Amino acid sequence: MLDPADRQALVGHAADRDRPRDGQVEMSQPGHDPSAAGSAITLVCEAGARICAADGPETVVNRAASVVFAGLGDRHAHELPDALRPGQTQFFVAGCFFVTPGRQHQMLIGNIGFPPEQRRLLIPIDGGNPGQVIASGMPLLLADTEAAPDFRQYLKTSRMGSAIYAPLIWQGDTIGLFIMAAQARWTMRQADLEILRAIAPTITAAWMAHGGPEWLRSEYMEAIRNK
């Protein structure tokens, strides 16, 4: 994990951006915030270095997830009125879903923040917003999931209030997606999605270099046997 000083530097990249409060739900196109560029590049470089030091497919994902888990999102969003529902507390999750052999499911890999029993979570290939990203090959920002009628809760412990999704594309095919989500609404922003998108191709390349598809096949068969 990043030390506190590094984390503070990384999360400051978008502190001056407006926080969406009206439930932004959109398939996103790239944008640019000059004031955020330096810190965003630092975070992407940190993720790239950690990914390149990984020793296997799942480690690739976990190391990328650890960087965004520590560095992305408005860390004061939970203080906004109605950002959290009664009884909720702010927390984050991150990881990747990969399309399984036979294209029946997506499997959760290398996650941070999901409960242990969901370590190999399987969801339908067309399930919810992850399925939307797989089908379209486009990134997605849900600043407020309560404003997204097609949002489905897959995390066992709680409904997330804000989420971002970046497709993992290899030779024109969407083979998975990189995700991050938070309990508080309006935590995830356009600037966060753009950083997730910038990291995604490095994950994809490293995943393929480490034989990710073959490894996934073995893990998927075991998950099916244990289901």
mmCIF file of C-alpha atoms in Angstrom:
data_model
loop_
_atom_site.group_PDB
_atom_site.id
_atom_site.type_symbol
_atom_site.label_atom_id
_atom_site.label_comp_id
_atom_site.label_asym_id
_atom_site.label_seq_id
_atom_site.Cartn_x
_atom_site.Cartn_y
_atom_site.Cartn_z
ATOM 1 C CA MET A 1 0.000 0.000 0.000
ATOM 2 C CA LEU A 2 1.068 3.614 -0.458
ATOM 3 C CA ASP A 3 2.428 5.440 2.575
ATOM 4 C CA PRO A 4 0.289 8.352 3.857
ATOM 5 C CA ALA A 5 2.352 11.048 2.189
ATOM 6 C CA ASP A 6 2.187 9.375 -1.225
ATOM 7 C CA ARG A 7 -1.485 8.662 -0.815
ATOM 8 C CA GLN A 8 -2.221 12.288 -0.010
ATOM 9 C CA ALA A 9 -0.350 13.397 -3.110
ATOM 10 C CA LEU A 10 -2.279 10.964 -5.276
ATOM 11 C CA VAL A 11 -5.754 11.721 -3.975
ATOM 12 C CA GLY A 12 -5.270 15.457 -4.359
ATOM 13 C CA HIS A 13 -5.443 15.359 -8.138
ATOM 14 C CA ALA A 14 -9.122 16.267 -8.316
ATOM 15 C CA ALA A 15 -9.852 18.028 -5.037
ATOM 16 C CA ASP A 16 -11.001 21.168 -6.806
ATOM 17 C CA ARG A 17 -13.440 19.460 -9.178
ATOM 18 C CA ASP A 18 -17.184 19.890 -8.768
ATOM 19 C CA ARG A 19 -18.857 16.981 -7.035
ATOM 20 C CA PRO A 20 -21.836 15.662 -9.013
ATOM 21 C CA ARG A 21 -24.949 15.789 -6.853
ATOM 22 C CA ASP A 22 -27.713 15.021 -9.308
ATOM 23 C CA GLY A 23 -26.869 11.415 -10.128
ATOM 24 C CA GLN A 24 -24.581 11.400 -13.124
ATOM 25 C CA VAL A 25 -24.988 8.212 -15.180
ATOM 26 C CA GLU A 26 -23.198 8.121 -18.504
ATOM 27 C CA MET A 27 -21.049 6.202 -20.901
ATOM 28 C CA SER A 28 -17.959 8.362 -20.722
ATOM 29 C CA GLN A 29 -15.615 9.932 -23.202
ATOM 30 C CA PRO A 30 -12.100 11.131 -22.265
ATOM 31 C CA GLY A 31 -11.725 14.628 -20.852
ATOM 32 C CA HIS A 32 -8.910 16.774 -19.520
ATOM 33 C CA ASP A 33 -8.294 18.666 -16.300
ATOM 34 C CA PRO A 34 -4.938 20.475 -16.546
ATOM 35 C CA SER A 35 -4.757 21.088 -12.799
ATOM 36 C CA ALA A 36 -4.970 17.338 -12.165
ATOM 37 C CA ALA A 37 -2.509 16.164 -14.826
ATOM 38 C CA GLY A 38 0.648 15.915 -12.718
ATOM 39 C CA SER A 39 -0.855 13.892 -9.892
ATOM 40 C CA ALA A 40 -2.822 11.706 -12.277
ATOM 41 C CA ILE A 41 0.357 10.829 -14.189
ATOM 42 C CA THR A 42 2.083 10.003 -10.898
ATOM 43 C CA LEU A 43 -0.682 7.570 -10.007
ATOM 44 C CA VAL A 44 -0.677 5.929 -13.441
ATOM 45 C CA CYS A 45 3.116 5.547 -13.269
ATOM 46 C CA GLU A 46 2.872 3.996 -9.810
ATOM 47 C CA ALA A 47 0.315 1.500 -11.070
ATOM 48 C CA GLY A 48 2.451 0.662 -14.088
ATOM 49 C CA ALA A 49 5.522 0.016 -11.953
ATOM 50 C CA ARG A 50 3.604 -2.268 -9.610
ATOM 51 C CA ILE A 51 1.982 -4.158 -12.473
ATOM 52 C CA CYS A 52 5.346 -4.725 -14.168
ATOM 53 C CA ALA A 53 6.753 -6.158 -10.915
ATOM 54 C CA ALA A 54 3.921 -8.688 -10.619
ATOM 55 C CA ASP A 55 4.711 -12.402 -10.766
ATOM 56 C CA GLY A 56 1.401 -13.753 -12.038
ATOM 57 C CA PRO A 57 -2.005 -12.897 -13.516
ATOM 58 C CA GLU A 58 -3.852 -12.315 -10.254
ATOM 59 C CA THR A 59 -0.978 -10.318 -8.802
ATOM 60 C CA VAL A 60 -1.165 -8.039 -11.850
ATOM 61 C CA VAL A 61 -4.758 -7.173 -10.989
ATOM 62 C CA ASN A 62 -4.252 -6.959 -7.243
ATOM 63 C CA ARG A 63 -1.342 -4.541 -7.544
ATOM 64 C CA ALA A 64 -3.261 -2.275 -9.898
ATOM 65 C CA ALA A 65 -6.293 -2.450 -7.635
ATOM 66 C CA SER A 66 -4.213 -1.512 -4.593
ATOM 67 C CA VAL A 67 -3.111 1.740 -6.236
ATOM 68 C CA VAL A 68 -6.577 2.919 -7.227
ATOM 69 C CA PHE A 69 -8.053 1.686 -3.941
ATOM 70 C CA ALA A 70 -5.674 4.019 -2.104
ATOM 71 C CA GLY A 71 -5.666 6.904 -4.551
ATOM 72 C CA LEU A 72 -8.960 7.408 -6.371
ATOM 73 C CA GLY A 73 -12.282 8.893 -5.334
ATOM 74 C CA ASP A 74 -13.380 11.940 -3.383
ATOM 75 C CA ARG A 75 -12.318 11.073 0.150
ATOM 76 C CA HIS A 76 -14.730 13.666 1.545
ATOM 77 C CA ALA A 77 -17.794 12.544 -0.423
ATOM 78 C CA HIS A 78 -19.270 10.776 2.598
ATOM 79 C CA GLU A 79 -19.571 14.176 4.285
ATOM 80 C CA LEU A 80 -22.070 15.416 1.676
ATOM 81 C CA PRO A 81 -25.745 15.483 2.679
ATOM 82 C CA ASP A 82 -27.457 12.171 1.798
ATOM 83 C CA ALA A 83 -24.241 10.623 0.451
ATOM 84 C CA LEU A 84 -24.685 7.774 2.928
ATOM 85 C CA ARG A 85 -27.933 6.176 4.023
ATOM 86 C CA PRO A 86 -28.619 5.577 7.727
ATOM 87 C CA GLY A 87 -26.347 2.857 9.062
ATOM 88 C CA GLN A 88 -23.882 3.065 6.182
ATOM 89 C CA THR A 89 -20.184 3.889 6.451
ATOM 90 C CA GLN A 90 -17.779 4.779 3.663
ATOM 91 C CA PHE A 91 -15.634 2.006 2.208
ATOM 92 C CA PHE A 92 -14.143 1.074 -1.156
ATOM 93 C CA VAL A 93 -13.707 -1.981 -3.370
ATOM 94 C CA ALA A 94 -11.577 -2.546 -6.471
ATOM 95 C CA GLY A 95 -10.577 -5.369 -8.792
ATOM 96 C CA CYS A 96 -11.248 -6.847 -12.228
ATOM 97 C CA PHE A 97 -13.883 -9.035 -13.800
ATOM 98 C CA PHE A 98 -12.727 -11.264 -16.673
ATOM 99 C CA VAL A 99 -14.891 -12.998 -19.260
ATOM 100 C CA THR A 100 -14.714 -16.738 -18.634
ATOM 101 C CA PRO A 101 -14.232 -19.502 -21.230
ATOM 102 C CA GLY A 102 -17.489 -20.100 -23.052
ATOM 103 C CA ARG A 103 -18.553 -16.502 -22.363
ATOM 104 C CA GLN A 104 -21.225 -17.466 -19.839
ATOM 105 C CA HIS A 105 -19.845 -15.529 -16.885
ATOM 106 C CA GLN A 106 -17.510 -12.848 -15.645
ATOM 107 C CA MET A 107 -15.202 -13.823 -12.781
ATOM 108 C CA LEU A 108 -13.870 -11.498 -10.103
ATOM 109 C CA ILE A 109 -10.069 -11.533 -9.880
ATOM 110 C CA GLY A 110 -7.509 -9.816 -7.635
ATOM 111 C CA ASN A 111 -10.046 -7.838 -5.655
ATOM 112 C CA ILE A 112 -9.621 -5.610 -2.625
ATOM 113 C CA GLY A 113 -12.544 -4.990 -0.293
ATOM 114 C CA PHE A 114 -14.902 -7.809 -1.298
ATOM 115 C CA PRO A 115 -15.711 -10.394 1.389
ATOM 116 C CA PRO A 116 -13.495 -13.531 1.285
ATOM 117 C CA GLU A 117 -16.361 -15.766 0.172
ATOM 118 C CA GLN A 118 -16.699 -13.668 -2.996
ATOM 119 C CA ARG A 119 -13.065 -14.088 -3.988
ATOM 120 C CA ARG A 120 -14.156 -15.918 -7.156
ATOM 121 C CA LEU A 121 -17.503 -14.212 -7.620
ATOM 122 C CA LEU A 122 -19.217 -15.234 -10.858
ATOM 123 C CA ILE A 123 -21.811 -12.980 -12.487
ATOM 124 C CA PRO A 124 -23.660 -13.454 -15.791
ATOM 125 C CA ILE A 125 -21.820 -12.266 -18.874
ATOM 126 C CA ASP A 126 -24.595 -9.732 -19.473
ATOM 127 C CA GLY A 127 -25.254 -8.969 -15.807
ATOM 128 C CA GLY A 128 -25.891 -5.382 -14.742
ATOM 129 C CA ASN A 129 -23.464 -2.576 -15.524
ATOM 130 C CA PRO A 130 -20.432 -4.895 -15.894
ATOM 131 C CA GLY A 131 -22.360 -6.668 -18.656
ATOM 132 C CA GLN A 132 -23.108 -3.298 -20.252
ATOM 133 C CA VAL A 133 -19.391 -2.486 -20.364
ATOM 134 C CA ILE A 134 -18.506 -5.907 -21.788
ATOM 135 C CA ALA A 135 -21.116 -5.518 -24.515
ATOM 136 C CA SER A 136 -20.242 -1.941 -25.447
ATOM 137 C CA GLY A 137 -16.495 -1.839 -24.809
ATOM 138 C CA MET A 138 -17.061 1.620 -23.319
ATOM 139 C CA PRO A 139 -16.133 2.976 -19.871
ATOM 140 C CA LEU A 140 -18.901 3.850 -17.452
ATOM 141 C CA LEU A 141 -19.297 6.304 -14.581
ATOM 142 C CA LEU A 142 -22.098 5.906 -12.045
ATOM 143 C CA ALA A 143 -21.607 8.841 -9.710
ATOM 144 C CA ASP A 144 -24.861 7.894 -7.930
ATOM 145 C CA THR A 145 -26.032 4.309 -8.399
ATOM 146 C CA GLU A 146 -29.451 5.175 -7.015
ATOM 147 C CA ALA A 147 -30.017 7.180 -10.189
ATOM 148 C CA ALA A 148 -29.129 4.149 -12.339
ATOM 149 C CA PRO A 149 -32.230 1.963 -12.789
ATOM 150 C CA ASP A 150 -30.191 -0.934 -14.212
ATOM 151 C CA PHE A 151 -27.665 -1.058 -11.359
ATOM 152 C CA ARG A 152 -27.490 -4.471 -9.701
ATOM 153 C CA GLN A 153 -25.894 -5.235 -6.352
ATOM 154 C CA TYR A 154 -23.269 -7.985 -6.581
ATOM 155 C CA LEU A 155 -21.264 -7.146 -3.470
ATOM 156 C CA LYS A 156 -22.657 -9.430 -0.760
ATOM 157 C CA THR A 157 -22.285 -7.017 2.141
ATOM 158 C CA SER A 158 -23.799 -3.782 0.848
ATOM 159 C CA ARG A 159 -25.051 -1.777 -2.128
ATOM 160 C CA MET A 160 -22.374 0.566 -3.439
ATOM 161 C CA GLY A 161 -23.371 4.174 -4.038
ATOM 162 C CA SER A 162 -20.808 5.182 -6.668
ATOM 163 C CA ALA A 163 -18.823 3.174 -9.228
ATOM 164 C CA ILE A 164 -16.505 3.374 -12.231
ATOM 165 C CA TYR A 165 -15.793 0.730 -14.875
ATOM 166 C CA ALA A 166 -13.031 0.616 -17.518
ATOM 167 C CA PRO A 167 -13.004 -2.083 -20.220
ATOM 168 C CA LEU A 168 -9.992 -4.346 -20.676
ATOM 169 C CA ILE A 169 -9.548 -4.690 -24.441
ATOM 170 C CA TRP A 170 -7.163 -7.047 -26.226
ATOM 171 C CA GLN A 171 -6.883 -7.003 -30.023
ATOM 172 C CA GLY A 172 -10.343 -5.498 -30.348
ATOM 173 C CA ASP A 173 -12.097 -7.856 -27.915
ATOM 174 C CA THR A 174 -13.338 -6.783 -24.485
ATOM 175 C CA ILE A 175 -11.953 -9.512 -22.228
ATOM 176 C CA GLY A 176 -12.922 -7.951 -18.898
ATOM 177 C CA LEU A 177 -13.199 -4.739 -16.941
ATOM 178 C CA PHE A 178 -11.373 -2.850 -14.184
ATOM 179 C CA ILE A 179 -13.696 -1.585 -11.464
ATOM 180 C CA MET A 180 -13.713 0.595 -8.392
ATOM 181 C CA ALA A 181 -16.687 1.468 -6.210
ATOM 182 C CA ALA A 182 -17.489 3.257 -2.968
ATOM 183 C CA GLN A 183 -20.334 3.123 -0.478
ATOM 184 C CA ALA A 184 -20.963 6.884 -0.520
ATOM 185 C CA ARG A 185 -22.734 8.387 -3.501
ATOM 186 C CA TRP A 186 -20.803 10.940 -5.586
ATOM 187 C CA THR A 187 -17.421 9.497 -4.546
ATOM 188 C CA MET A 188 -16.290 8.485 -8.014
ATOM 189 C CA ARG A 189 -15.755 11.246 -10.581
ATOM 190 C CA GLN A 190 -14.895 11.670 -14.241
ATOM 191 C CA ALA A 191 -11.240 12.313 -13.378
ATOM 192 C CA ASP A 192 -11.126 9.000 -11.474
ATOM 193 C CA LEU A 193 -12.607 7.134 -14.422
ATOM 194 C CA GLU A 194 -10.015 8.605 -16.771
ATOM 195 C CA ILE A 195 -7.205 7.346 -14.530
ATOM 196 C CA LEU A 196 -8.818 3.899 -14.346
ATOM 197 C CA ARG A 197 -8.964 3.888 -18.154
ATOM 198 C CA ALA A 198 -5.311 4.908 -18.405
ATOM 199 C CA ILE A 199 -4.229 1.982 -16.217
ATOM 200 C CA ALA A 200 -6.462 -0.614 -17.897
ATOM 201 C CA PRO A 201 -4.296 -1.278 -21.010
ATOM 202 C CA THR A 202 -1.257 -2.032 -18.845
ATOM 203 C CA ILE A 203 -3.314 -4.536 -16.861
ATOM 204 C CA THR A 204 -4.475 -6.154 -20.098
ATOM 205 C CA ALA A 205 -0.986 -6.452 -21.573
ATOM 206 C CA ALA A 206 0.512 -7.833 -18.365
ATOM 207 C CA TRP A 207 -2.413 -10.234 -17.943
ATOM 208 C CA MET A 208 -1.760 -11.666 -21.394
ATOM 209 C CA ALA A 209 2.007 -11.768 -20.825
ATOM 210 C CA HIS A 210 1.509 -13.849 -17.681
ATOM 211 C CA GLY A 211 -0.780 -16.342 -19.424
ATOM 212 C CA GLY A 212 -3.948 -14.931 -17.894
ATOM 213 C CA PRO A 213 -6.427 -16.750 -20.183
ATOM 214 C CA GLU A 214 -4.973 -20.188 -19.397
ATOM 215 C CA TRP A 215 -4.826 -19.400 -15.681
ATOM 216 C CA LEU A 216 -8.415 -18.132 -15.792
ATOM 217 C CA ARG A 217 -9.600 -21.344 -17.431
ATOM 218 C CA SER A 218 -8.201 -23.397 -14.548
ATOM 219 C CA GLU A 219 -9.641 -21.082 -11.894
ATOM 220 C CA TYR A 220 -13.016 -21.039 -13.609
ATOM 221 C CA MET A 221 -13.257 -24.816 -13.777
ATOM 222 C CA GLU A 222 -12.446 -25.044 -10.081
ATOM 223 C CA ALA A 223 -15.023 -22.389 -9.252
ATOM 224 C CA ILE A 224 -17.684 -24.268 -11.227
ATOM 225 C CA ARG A 225 -16.841 -27.519 -9.422
ATOM 226 C CA ASN A 226 -17.126 -25.790 -6.049
ATOM 227 C CA LYS A 227 -20.287 -23.866 -6.868
#
